[in-house]
Amino acid sequence: MKKSLIALSSMLMLGSTAFAQKVAFEEYDLPNGLHVILHNDQSAPVVITSVMYHVGSKDENPERTGFAHFFEHLLFEGTKNIKRGEWMKTVTSNGGTNNANTSDDRTYYFEVFPSNNTELGLWMESERLMHPVINQIGVDTQNEVVKEEKRLRVDNQPYGQLIAEVKKNLFKVHPYRWATIGSMEHLDAATLEEFQAFNKKFYSPNNAVLVVAGQIDIPQTKVWIEKYFGPIPRGEKIERKTFVEQPITETIHATYEDPNIQKPMVVAAYRTPSMKTRDARVLDMISTILSDGKSSRFYKKIVDDKKMALQVGAFNYTQEDYGSYIIYGMPQGEFTSQDIIKEVDEEIVKLQNELISEKDFQKLQNIYENNYVDSNSSVEGIAENLASYYLLYGDVNLINTEMDIYRSITREEIRDVARKYLNPNQRLILDYVPAKDKAQN
């Protein structure tokens, strides 16, 4: 089995594109509302069958958090025609791999098969959508799986609560305020009927996009899609609430004690606009300037030259409704968190008042050109990008045109966006510190 997985991985790499070239695709809707995107790539005999559902942790009841992530696990339990425990066996015995992941905004499932199993992948994903078996034994089993995942990845992981603590303090009314993995108490309290109702509401063809990418026969693939997905009934229209956060006008101060760490970390986090905005792309570029690589401004000054921190970085955590711009630093020696924030602020002020050099700007553009090529360098990457651009951005062709947006960003915009969002009165300062009993040991 291991050899077949390695071979399949090699085929995926063969399907990569060496140059930034246009990604060809075809899209259409079935009468039941399922959006379909097809991408034909004859360079390697593999096919990715994926479905992205427009449901994430932000769509949950505040008293039942964790449902979206729970379903990422639950919907591998089995279906009317795939017995419990047989999903993974079916995939691996046919030379494939599969996985799923959840964010605040969407849930994504996919299979990677040799291309002669295109029909199998389509049938399996249609089964997940049309005939899921949601019963008490499946819920109880996956409840234990999710609890173990939370213990491993969050509760016992150094700095594992960092993003959750940032979100909790940056968002007061928006559902982004809770962690994607949710509350184990909420999952324990949930009834089987609540899980079944969640599935009925969000796992419908009109709340999903199907992407088939790889070495496919498009006319035949359409026949199979109609055969397996066409009979699935349309779900009820989902009414989504709009949550508006009031602007942050003065610094929010918070502290979190982590029993899993020995070194403190300081975080400065700013609430930023939706991933769909031009400003979000500019903030991407700003994070690259500040912390991408050892020649970046934060690393060069704070870690390399002044040796004030073990680590320092910045990243733009983009989401469908809002984003979070997060800067972090881990002071070392006699230096304090306040020292790190002072140095960080000096670099931000510099960015707010001085245009980056033409040389640095050209380097920045080169980085984004390379990132674009990398993001579409495998059939698997293209499939997820096609799904995301449709479901979250509302424009599939951004897979070909988003790079044009990055190319059009100016040095002046970089300065102005830094001025607009990265100010001391618009942020959270989170002191992420060792638990007191840990610090005394």
Short mmCIF file of C-alpha atoms in Angstrom, two decimals:
data_model
loop_
_atom_site.label_atom_id
_atom_site.label_comp_id
_atom_site.label_asym_id
_atom_site.label_seq_id
_atom_site.Cartn_x
_atom_site.Cartn_y
_atom_site.Cartn_z
CA MET A 1 0.00 0.00 0.00
CA LYS A 2 2.83 2.36 0.88
CA LYS A 3 4.34 1.88 -2.58
CA SER A 4 1.05 2.70 -4.28
CA LEU A 5 0.74 5.92 -2.25
CA ILE A 6 4.27 6.93 -3.20
CA ALA A 7 3.52 6.20 -6.84
CA LEU A 8 0.33 8.24 -6.68
CA SER A 9 2.22 11.13 -5.08
CA SER A 10 4.78 10.96 -7.90
CA MET A 11 2.02 11.14 -10.48
CA LEU A 12 0.65 14.24 -8.82
CA MET A 13 4.06 15.86 -9.04
CA LEU A 14 4.26 14.96 -12.73
CA GLY A 15 1.02 16.83 -13.15
CA SER A 16 2.56 20.06 -11.90
CA THR A 17 2.98 23.09 -14.09
CA ALA A 18 6.45 24.53 -14.49
CA PHE A 19 5.23 27.95 -15.53
CA ALA A 20 2.37 30.22 -14.57
CA GLN A 21 -0.15 29.38 -17.21
CA LYS A 22 -3.87 29.78 -17.47
CA VAL A 23 -5.93 27.14 -15.69
CA ALA A 24 -8.67 26.00 -18.06
CA PHE A 25 -11.97 24.96 -16.48
CA GLU A 26 -15.64 24.50 -17.26
CA GLU A 27 -18.45 25.24 -14.83
CA TYR A 28 -22.19 24.70 -14.76
CA ASP A 29 -25.10 24.07 -12.38
CA LEU A 30 -27.29 21.03 -11.95
CA PRO A 31 -31.04 21.68 -11.52
CA ASN A 32 -30.72 20.88 -7.80
CA GLY A 33 -28.29 23.78 -7.34
CA LEU A 34 -25.02 21.86 -7.21
CA HIS A 35 -22.28 23.90 -8.86
CA VAL A 36 -19.86 21.79 -10.91
CA ILE A 37 -16.34 22.73 -12.02
CA LEU A 38 -14.29 20.51 -14.34
CA HIS A 39 -10.57 20.86 -15.02
CA ASN A 40 -8.93 18.55 -17.55
CA ASP A 41 -5.21 17.90 -17.08
CA GLN A 42 -3.84 15.07 -19.21
CA SER A 43 -0.29 15.28 -17.86
CA ALA A 44 -0.72 12.53 -15.24
CA PRO A 45 -3.21 9.67 -14.81
CA VAL A 46 -4.81 10.93 -11.60
CA VAL A 47 -8.14 12.53 -10.75
CA ILE A 48 -9.24 14.56 -7.73
CA THR A 49 -12.92 14.39 -6.85
CA SER A 50 -13.76 17.02 -4.25
CA VAL A 51 -16.76 18.67 -2.70
CA MET A 52 -16.62 21.91 -0.72
CA TYR A 53 -19.62 22.80 1.44
CA HIS A 54 -20.38 26.35 2.48
CA VAL A 55 -20.48 25.52 6.17
CA GLY A 56 -17.85 26.22 8.78
CA SER A 57 -17.69 27.00 12.46
CA LYS A 58 -19.21 30.44 11.88
CA ASP A 59 -22.50 28.75 10.92
CA GLU A 60 -22.92 27.03 14.28
CA ASN A 61 -25.25 27.67 17.18
CA PRO A 62 -23.18 29.43 19.89
CA GLU A 63 -24.40 26.71 22.28
CA ARG A 64 -23.32 23.93 19.92
CA THR A 65 -19.88 24.92 18.69
CA GLY A 66 -17.70 22.35 16.94
CA PHE A 67 -20.43 20.86 14.74
CA ALA A 68 -18.81 21.74 11.38
CA HIS A 69 -15.50 20.17 12.36
CA PHE A 70 -17.33 17.20 13.90
CA PHE A 71 -19.00 16.52 10.56
CA GLU A 72 -15.60 16.48 8.87
CA HIS A 73 -15.11 13.24 10.84
CA LEU A 74 -18.68 11.99 11.05
CA LEU A 75 -19.27 11.83 7.31
CA PHE A 76 -16.56 9.19 6.91
CA GLU A 77 -18.57 6.83 9.15
CA GLY A 78 -20.49 5.30 6.29
CA THR A 79 -23.53 5.62 4.06
CA LYS A 80 -26.53 3.57 3.00
CA ASN A 81 -24.33 1.73 0.47
CA ILE A 82 -20.90 1.99 2.12
CA LYS A 83 -20.87 0.04 5.36
CA ARG A 84 -19.47 1.50 8.54
CA GLY A 85 -15.66 1.25 8.51
CA GLU A 86 -15.52 0.57 4.77
CA TRP A 87 -14.90 4.10 3.45
CA MET A 88 -11.14 4.13 3.93
CA LYS A 89 -10.81 0.51 2.84
CA THR A 90 -12.63 1.26 -0.41
CA VAL A 91 -10.37 4.21 -1.15
CA THR A 92 -7.06 2.50 -0.36
CA SER A 93 -7.95 -0.77 -2.07
CA ASN A 94 -8.49 1.21 -5.27
CA GLY A 95 -5.10 2.97 -5.08
CA GLY A 96 -6.39 6.23 -3.67
CA THR A 97 -6.09 8.62 -0.77
CA ASN A 98 -8.66 10.88 0.84
CA ASN A 99 -8.96 13.57 3.45
CA ALA A 100 -11.05 16.49 4.65
CA ASN A 101 -10.54 19.78 6.46
CA THR A 102 -12.67 22.47 8.08
CA SER A 103 -12.29 26.21 8.56
CA ASP A 104 -14.52 28.90 10.00
CA ASP A 105 -16.07 29.30 6.54
CA ARG A 106 -16.20 25.93 4.71
CA THR A 107 -15.68 22.17 4.87
CA TYR A 108 -13.75 20.35 2.14
CA TYR A 109 -13.69 16.63 1.29
CA PHE A 110 -11.64 14.99 -1.46
CA GLU A 111 -10.42 11.73 -2.93
CA VAL A 112 -7.36 11.27 -5.13
CA PHE A 113 -7.58 8.23 -7.40
CA PRO A 114 -5.89 6.87 -10.49
CA SER A 115 -7.95 8.34 -13.34
CA ASN A 116 -9.56 5.00 -14.17
CA ASN A 117 -11.47 5.36 -10.88
CA THR A 118 -13.13 8.70 -11.66
CA GLU A 119 -16.58 7.12 -11.46
CA LEU A 120 -15.80 5.59 -8.07
CA GLY A 121 -14.81 8.97 -6.61
CA LEU A 122 -18.00 10.57 -7.91
CA TRP A 123 -20.17 7.78 -6.54
CA MET A 124 -18.54 7.99 -3.10
CA GLU A 125 -18.99 11.75 -2.82
CA SER A 126 -22.61 11.46 -3.98
CA GLU A 127 -23.15 8.80 -1.32
CA ARG A 128 -21.74 11.13 1.35
CA LEU A 129 -24.22 13.78 0.26
CA MET A 130 -27.31 11.66 -0.48
CA HIS A 131 -27.14 8.70 1.88
CA PRO A 132 -25.10 9.51 5.01
CA VAL A 133 -25.77 7.30 8.00
CA ILE A 134 -25.90 9.51 11.08
CA ASN A 135 -26.62 7.33 14.07
CA GLN A 136 -25.69 7.21 17.73
CA ILE A 137 -22.81 4.76 17.38
CA GLY A 138 -21.16 7.01 14.77
CA VAL A 139 -21.66 10.13 16.88
CA ASP A 140 -20.25 8.43 19.99
CA THR A 141 -17.24 7.07 18.10
CA GLN A 142 -16.33 10.37 16.47
CA ASN A 143 -16.90 12.26 19.70
CA GLU A 144 -14.01 10.33 21.21
CA VAL A 145 -11.90 10.90 18.06
CA VAL A 146 -12.48 14.67 18.20
CA LYS A 147 -11.71 14.79 21.92
CA GLU A 148 -8.41 13.03 21.31
CA GLU A 149 -7.62 15.43 18.45
CA LYS A 150 -8.31 18.40 20.71
CA ARG A 151 -6.09 16.99 23.44
CA LEU A 152 -3.28 16.35 20.96
CA ARG A 153 -3.46 19.49 18.82
CA VAL A 154 -4.80 22.09 21.24
CA ASP A 155 -4.91 21.25 24.95
CA ASN A 156 -1.46 19.62 25.16
CA GLN A 157 0.21 21.50 22.33
CA PRO A 158 2.57 24.36 23.23
CA TYR A 159 0.91 27.63 22.17
CA GLY A 160 -2.06 25.54 21.03
CA GLN A 161 -4.62 28.07 22.28
CA LEU A 162 -3.00 31.08 20.63
CA ILE A 163 -5.34 31.54 17.64
CA ALA A 164 -8.39 30.76 19.77
CA GLU A 165 -7.40 33.42 22.30
CA VAL A 166 -6.79 35.98 19.55
CA LYS A 167 -10.21 35.29 18.03
CA LYS A 168 -11.98 35.40 21.39
CA ASN A 169 -10.62 38.87 22.07
CA LEU A 170 -10.85 40.37 18.56
CA PHE A 171 -14.45 39.33 17.91
CA LYS A 172 -17.31 40.14 20.24
CA VAL A 173 -20.43 39.37 18.17
CA HIS A 174 -19.21 37.49 15.09
CA PRO A 175 -19.06 33.66 15.29
CA TYR A 176 -15.35 33.89 14.49
CA ARG A 177 -15.03 34.42 18.23
CA TRP A 178 -14.92 30.68 18.97
CA ALA A 179 -12.40 28.04 17.91
CA THR A 180 -13.10 25.86 14.87
CA ILE A 181 -12.72 22.68 16.93
CA GLY A 182 -15.41 24.03 19.25
CA SER A 183 -16.44 22.97 22.74
CA MET A 184 -16.37 19.35 23.87
CA GLU A 185 -19.10 20.17 26.39
CA HIS A 186 -21.33 21.37 23.54
CA LEU A 187 -20.71 18.17 21.58
CA ASP A 188 -21.40 16.02 24.64
CA ALA A 189 -24.69 17.83 25.24
CA ALA A 190 -25.89 17.58 21.63
CA THR A 191 -28.59 15.10 20.72
CA LEU A 192 -28.61 12.81 17.70
CA GLU A 193 -31.49 14.84 16.31
CA GLU A 194 -29.37 18.01 16.44
CA PHE A 195 -26.62 16.37 14.38
CA GLN A 196 -29.18 15.11 11.88
CA ALA A 197 -30.73 18.59 11.60
CA PHE A 198 -27.31 20.15 10.99
CA ASN A 199 -26.65 17.70 8.19
CA LYS A 200 -30.03 18.34 6.59
CA LYS A 201 -29.55 22.11 6.72
CA PHE A 202 -26.01 22.47 5.39
CA TYR A 203 -25.15 19.30 3.45
CA SER A 204 -27.26 19.95 0.39
CA PRO A 205 -26.31 20.27 -3.30
CA ASN A 206 -27.28 23.95 -3.40
CA ASN A 207 -24.78 24.65 -0.61
CA ALA A 208 -21.84 22.93 -2.30
CA VAL A 209 -19.44 22.92 -5.22
CA LEU A 210 -18.17 19.74 -6.87
CA VAL A 211 -14.73 19.91 -8.51
CA VAL A 212 -13.37 17.11 -10.69
CA ALA A 213 -9.79 17.77 -11.79
CA GLY A 214 -7.17 15.67 -13.53
CA GLN A 215 -7.03 13.28 -16.44
CA ILE A 216 -10.74 13.14 -17.22
CA ASP A 217 -13.01 12.59 -20.20
CA ILE A 218 -15.27 15.61 -19.78
CA PRO A 219 -18.38 14.29 -21.65
CA GLN A 220 -18.23 11.00 -19.76
CA THR A 221 -17.62 12.77 -16.45
CA LYS A 222 -20.73 14.89 -17.01
CA VAL A 223 -22.78 11.73 -17.57
CA TRP A 224 -21.56 10.27 -14.29
CA ILE A 225 -22.19 13.54 -12.42
CA GLU A 226 -25.76 13.61 -13.69
CA LYS A 227 -26.21 9.93 -12.79
CA TYR A 228 -24.96 10.20 -9.22
CA PHE A 229 -25.62 13.80 -8.18
CA GLY A 230 -28.64 14.67 -10.35
CA PRO A 231 -31.19 12.72 -8.24
CA ILE A 232 -30.16 14.40 -4.96
CA PRO A 233 -32.93 16.81 -3.92
CA ARG A 234 -32.26 20.50 -3.44
CA GLY A 235 -32.08 21.60 0.18
CA GLU A 236 -33.90 24.49 1.78
CA LYS A 237 -32.43 27.92 1.16
CA ILE A 238 -30.03 28.84 3.94
CA GLU A 239 -30.64 32.21 5.56
CA ARG A 240 -27.30 33.56 6.72
CA LYS A 241 -27.03 36.25 9.36
CA THR A 242 -24.71 39.22 8.99
CA PHE A 243 -22.57 40.05 12.01
CA VAL A 244 -20.96 43.49 12.18
CA GLU A 245 -18.18 44.23 14.65
CA GLN A 246 -17.72 47.72 16.02
CA PRO A 247 -14.29 49.21 15.19
CA ILE A 248 -11.55 48.77 17.76
CA THR A 249 -10.64 52.26 18.94
CA GLU A 250 -8.35 51.54 21.87
CA THR A 251 -5.87 48.80 22.65
CA ILE A 252 -7.37 45.61 24.05
CA HIS A 253 -5.14 43.97 26.68
CA ALA A 254 -5.45 40.29 27.50
CA THR A 255 -3.39 37.54 29.13
CA TYR A 256 -3.53 33.79 28.68
CA GLU A 257 -1.64 31.27 30.81
CA ASP A 258 -0.54 28.12 28.97
CA PRO A 259 0.61 25.18 31.12
CA ASN A 260 2.44 23.68 28.12
CA ILE A 261 5.04 26.41 27.64
CA GLN A 262 8.13 27.74 29.39
CA LYS A 263 8.77 30.80 27.21
CA PRO A 264 6.30 33.71 26.97
CA MET A 265 5.06 35.02 23.66
CA VAL A 266 3.58 38.41 22.93
CA VAL A 267 0.97 38.87 20.21
CA ALA A 268 -0.29 42.02 18.52
CA ALA A 269 -3.45 41.32 16.50
CA TYR A 270 -5.53 43.64 14.35
CA ARG A 271 -9.02 43.04 12.95
CA THR A 272 -8.88 43.37 9.16
CA PRO A 273 -11.29 43.15 6.21
CA SER A 274 -12.59 40.16 4.27
CA MET A 275 -10.26 38.01 2.17
CA LYS A 276 -12.22 39.22 -0.87
CA THR A 277 -10.98 42.81 -0.55
CA ARG A 278 -8.00 44.39 -2.25
CA ASP A 279 -6.75 45.58 1.16
CA ALA A 280 -6.50 41.95 2.31
CA ARG A 281 -4.09 41.24 -0.54
CA VAL A 282 -2.03 44.30 0.38
CA LEU A 283 -1.85 43.02 3.96
CA ASP A 284 -0.53 39.72 2.57
CA MET A 285 2.30 41.67 0.98
CA ILE A 286 2.96 43.61 4.16
CA SER A 287 3.40 40.38 6.13
CA THR A 288 5.88 39.20 3.51
CA ILE A 289 7.89 42.42 3.85
CA LEU A 290 7.91 42.22 7.62
CA SER A 291 8.56 38.54 8.28
CA ASP A 292 9.08 36.32 5.25
CA GLY A 293 12.54 34.83 5.57
CA LYS A 294 15.74 35.79 7.33
CA SER A 295 16.16 38.96 5.27
CA SER A 296 12.73 40.27 6.34
CA ARG A 297 12.57 43.42 8.45
CA PHE A 298 11.40 41.81 11.70
CA TYR A 299 13.82 38.89 11.56
CA LYS A 300 16.83 40.91 10.45
CA LYS A 301 16.43 43.55 13.13
CA ILE A 302 14.85 41.80 16.13
CA VAL A 303 16.25 38.27 15.87
CA ASP A 304 19.47 38.57 13.88
CA ASP A 305 20.92 42.00 14.70
CA LYS A 306 19.60 42.78 18.19
CA LYS A 307 19.08 39.17 19.32
CA MET A 308 16.01 40.23 21.28
CA ALA A 309 13.78 37.34 20.28
CA LEU A 310 13.94 33.63 19.56
CA GLN A 311 11.18 34.03 16.99
CA VAL A 312 9.21 36.87 15.48
CA GLY A 313 6.71 36.89 12.65
CA ALA A 314 3.56 38.28 11.07
CA PHE A 315 0.81 36.72 9.00
CA ASN A 316 -2.52 37.71 7.54
CA TYR A 317 -5.16 35.23 8.75
CA THR A 318 -7.79 35.83 6.08
CA GLN A 319 -11.42 34.72 6.26
CA GLU A 320 -14.66 35.23 4.39
CA ASP A 321 -16.14 38.00 6.54
CA TYR A 322 -13.17 39.47 8.45
CA GLY A 323 -9.50 38.78 8.82
CA SER A 324 -6.97 38.95 11.64
CA TYR A 325 -3.50 40.37 11.13
CA ILE A 326 -1.28 38.67 13.71
CA ILE A 327 2.23 39.63 14.81
CA TYR A 328 4.04 37.51 17.39
CA GLY A 329 7.37 37.50 19.14
CA MET A 330 9.13 35.34 21.72
CA PRO A 331 11.55 37.46 23.78
CA GLN A 332 14.83 35.98 24.94
CA GLY A 333 17.38 36.82 27.62
CA GLU A 334 16.65 40.00 29.55
CA PHE A 335 14.35 41.38 26.89
CA THR A 336 10.63 41.68 27.57
CA SER A 337 7.45 41.50 25.57
CA GLN A 338 7.25 45.29 25.75
CA ASP A 339 10.70 45.50 24.16
CA ILE A 340 9.51 43.33 21.27
CA ILE A 341 6.37 45.40 20.74
CA LYS A 342 8.45 48.60 20.71
CA GLU A 343 10.69 47.22 17.95
CA VAL A 344 7.71 45.89 15.99
CA ASP A 345 5.99 49.27 16.17
CA GLU A 346 9.09 51.05 14.91
CA GLU A 347 9.12 48.88 11.79
CA ILE A 348 5.40 49.41 11.21
CA VAL A 349 5.77 53.18 11.56
CA LYS A 350 8.61 53.06 9.07
CA LEU A 351 6.35 51.19 6.66
CA GLN A 352 3.58 53.76 7.25
CA ASN A 353 5.84 56.70 6.45
CA GLU A 354 8.39 55.50 3.90
CA LEU A 355 7.83 53.77 0.59
CA ILE A 356 9.66 50.47 0.28
CA SER A 357 12.55 50.64 -2.17
CA GLU A 358 12.09 49.75 -5.83
CA LYS A 359 14.50 46.85 -5.31
CA ASP A 360 12.48 45.46 -2.39
CA PHE A 361 9.27 46.00 -4.34
CA GLN A 362 10.58 43.97 -7.27
CA LYS A 363 11.65 41.21 -4.86
CA LEU A 364 8.14 41.25 -3.37
CA GLN A 365 6.51 40.89 -6.78
CA ASN A 366 8.84 38.00 -7.62
CA ILE A 367 7.82 36.22 -4.42
CA TYR A 368 4.14 36.50 -5.33
CA GLU A 369 4.74 35.32 -8.87
CA ASN A 370 6.47 32.26 -7.41
CA ASN A 371 3.68 31.73 -4.86
CA TYR A 372 1.13 31.78 -7.67
CA VAL A 373 2.99 29.12 -9.61
CA ASP A 374 3.36 26.99 -6.48
CA SER A 375 -0.33 27.25 -5.58
CA ASN A 376 -1.28 25.79 -8.96
CA SER A 377 1.62 23.37 -9.25
CA SER A 378 -0.43 20.21 -8.63
CA VAL A 379 -3.84 18.99 -9.73
CA GLU A 380 -4.79 18.68 -6.07
CA GLY A 381 -3.91 22.33 -5.43
CA ILE A 382 -5.83 23.47 -8.49
CA ALA A 383 -8.92 21.54 -7.39
CA GLU A 384 -9.01 23.19 -3.97
CA ASN A 385 -8.32 26.63 -5.44
CA LEU A 386 -11.17 26.26 -7.94
CA ALA A 387 -13.56 25.28 -5.14
CA SER A 388 -12.43 28.11 -2.85
CA TYR A 389 -12.60 30.82 -5.49
CA TYR A 390 -16.15 29.81 -6.35
CA LEU A 391 -17.50 29.25 -2.85
CA LEU A 392 -15.74 31.97 -0.85
CA TYR A 393 -14.87 34.61 -3.44
CA GLY A 394 -17.71 34.17 -5.94
CA ASP A 395 -15.35 34.17 -8.93
CA VAL A 396 -13.75 30.94 -10.13
CA ASN A 397 -11.59 32.77 -12.66
CA LEU A 398 -9.64 34.39 -9.83
CA ILE A 399 -7.48 31.29 -10.18
CA ASN A 400 -6.16 33.04 -13.31
CA THR A 401 -6.63 36.72 -12.44
CA GLU A 402 -5.80 37.12 -8.74
CA MET A 403 -2.13 37.44 -9.62
CA ASP A 404 -3.05 40.49 -11.69
CA ILE A 405 -4.43 42.07 -8.51
CA TYR A 406 -1.16 41.48 -6.70
CA ARG A 407 0.80 42.82 -9.67
CA SER A 408 -1.26 46.02 -9.65
CA ILE A 409 -0.62 46.82 -5.97
CA THR A 410 1.62 49.85 -5.60
CA ARG A 411 4.22 50.90 -3.07
CA GLU A 412 1.88 53.74 -2.09
CA GLU A 413 -0.90 51.28 -1.34
CA ILE A 414 1.39 49.29 0.91
CA ARG A 415 2.14 52.44 2.89
CA ASP A 416 -1.53 53.51 3.02
CA VAL A 417 -2.91 50.14 4.07
CA ALA A 418 -0.33 49.93 6.86
CA ARG A 419 -1.56 53.34 8.00
CA LYS A 420 -5.19 52.26 7.79
CA TYR A 421 -5.10 49.04 9.82
CA LEU A 422 -1.87 48.63 11.79
CA ASN A 423 -2.23 51.23 14.54
CA PRO A 424 -1.80 50.77 18.31
CA ASN A 425 -5.35 51.88 19.12
CA GLN A 426 -6.81 49.27 16.72
CA ARG A 427 -5.32 46.13 18.16
CA LEU A 428 -5.19 43.42 20.76
CA ILE A 429 -2.04 42.93 22.82
CA LEU A 430 -2.07 39.38 24.13
CA ASP A 431 0.51 38.27 26.67
CA TYR A 432 0.70 34.52 26.15
CA VAL A 433 2.62 33.32 29.18
CA PRO A 434 3.52 30.12 31.07
CA ALA A 435 1.03 29.10 33.74
CA LYS A 436 2.16 30.39 37.14
CA ASP A 437 2.82 26.97 38.62
CA LYS A 438 4.78 26.06 35.47
CA ALA A 439 6.81 29.28 35.64
CA GLN A 440 7.79 28.52 39.27
CA ASN A 441 9.10 25.01 38.48
#
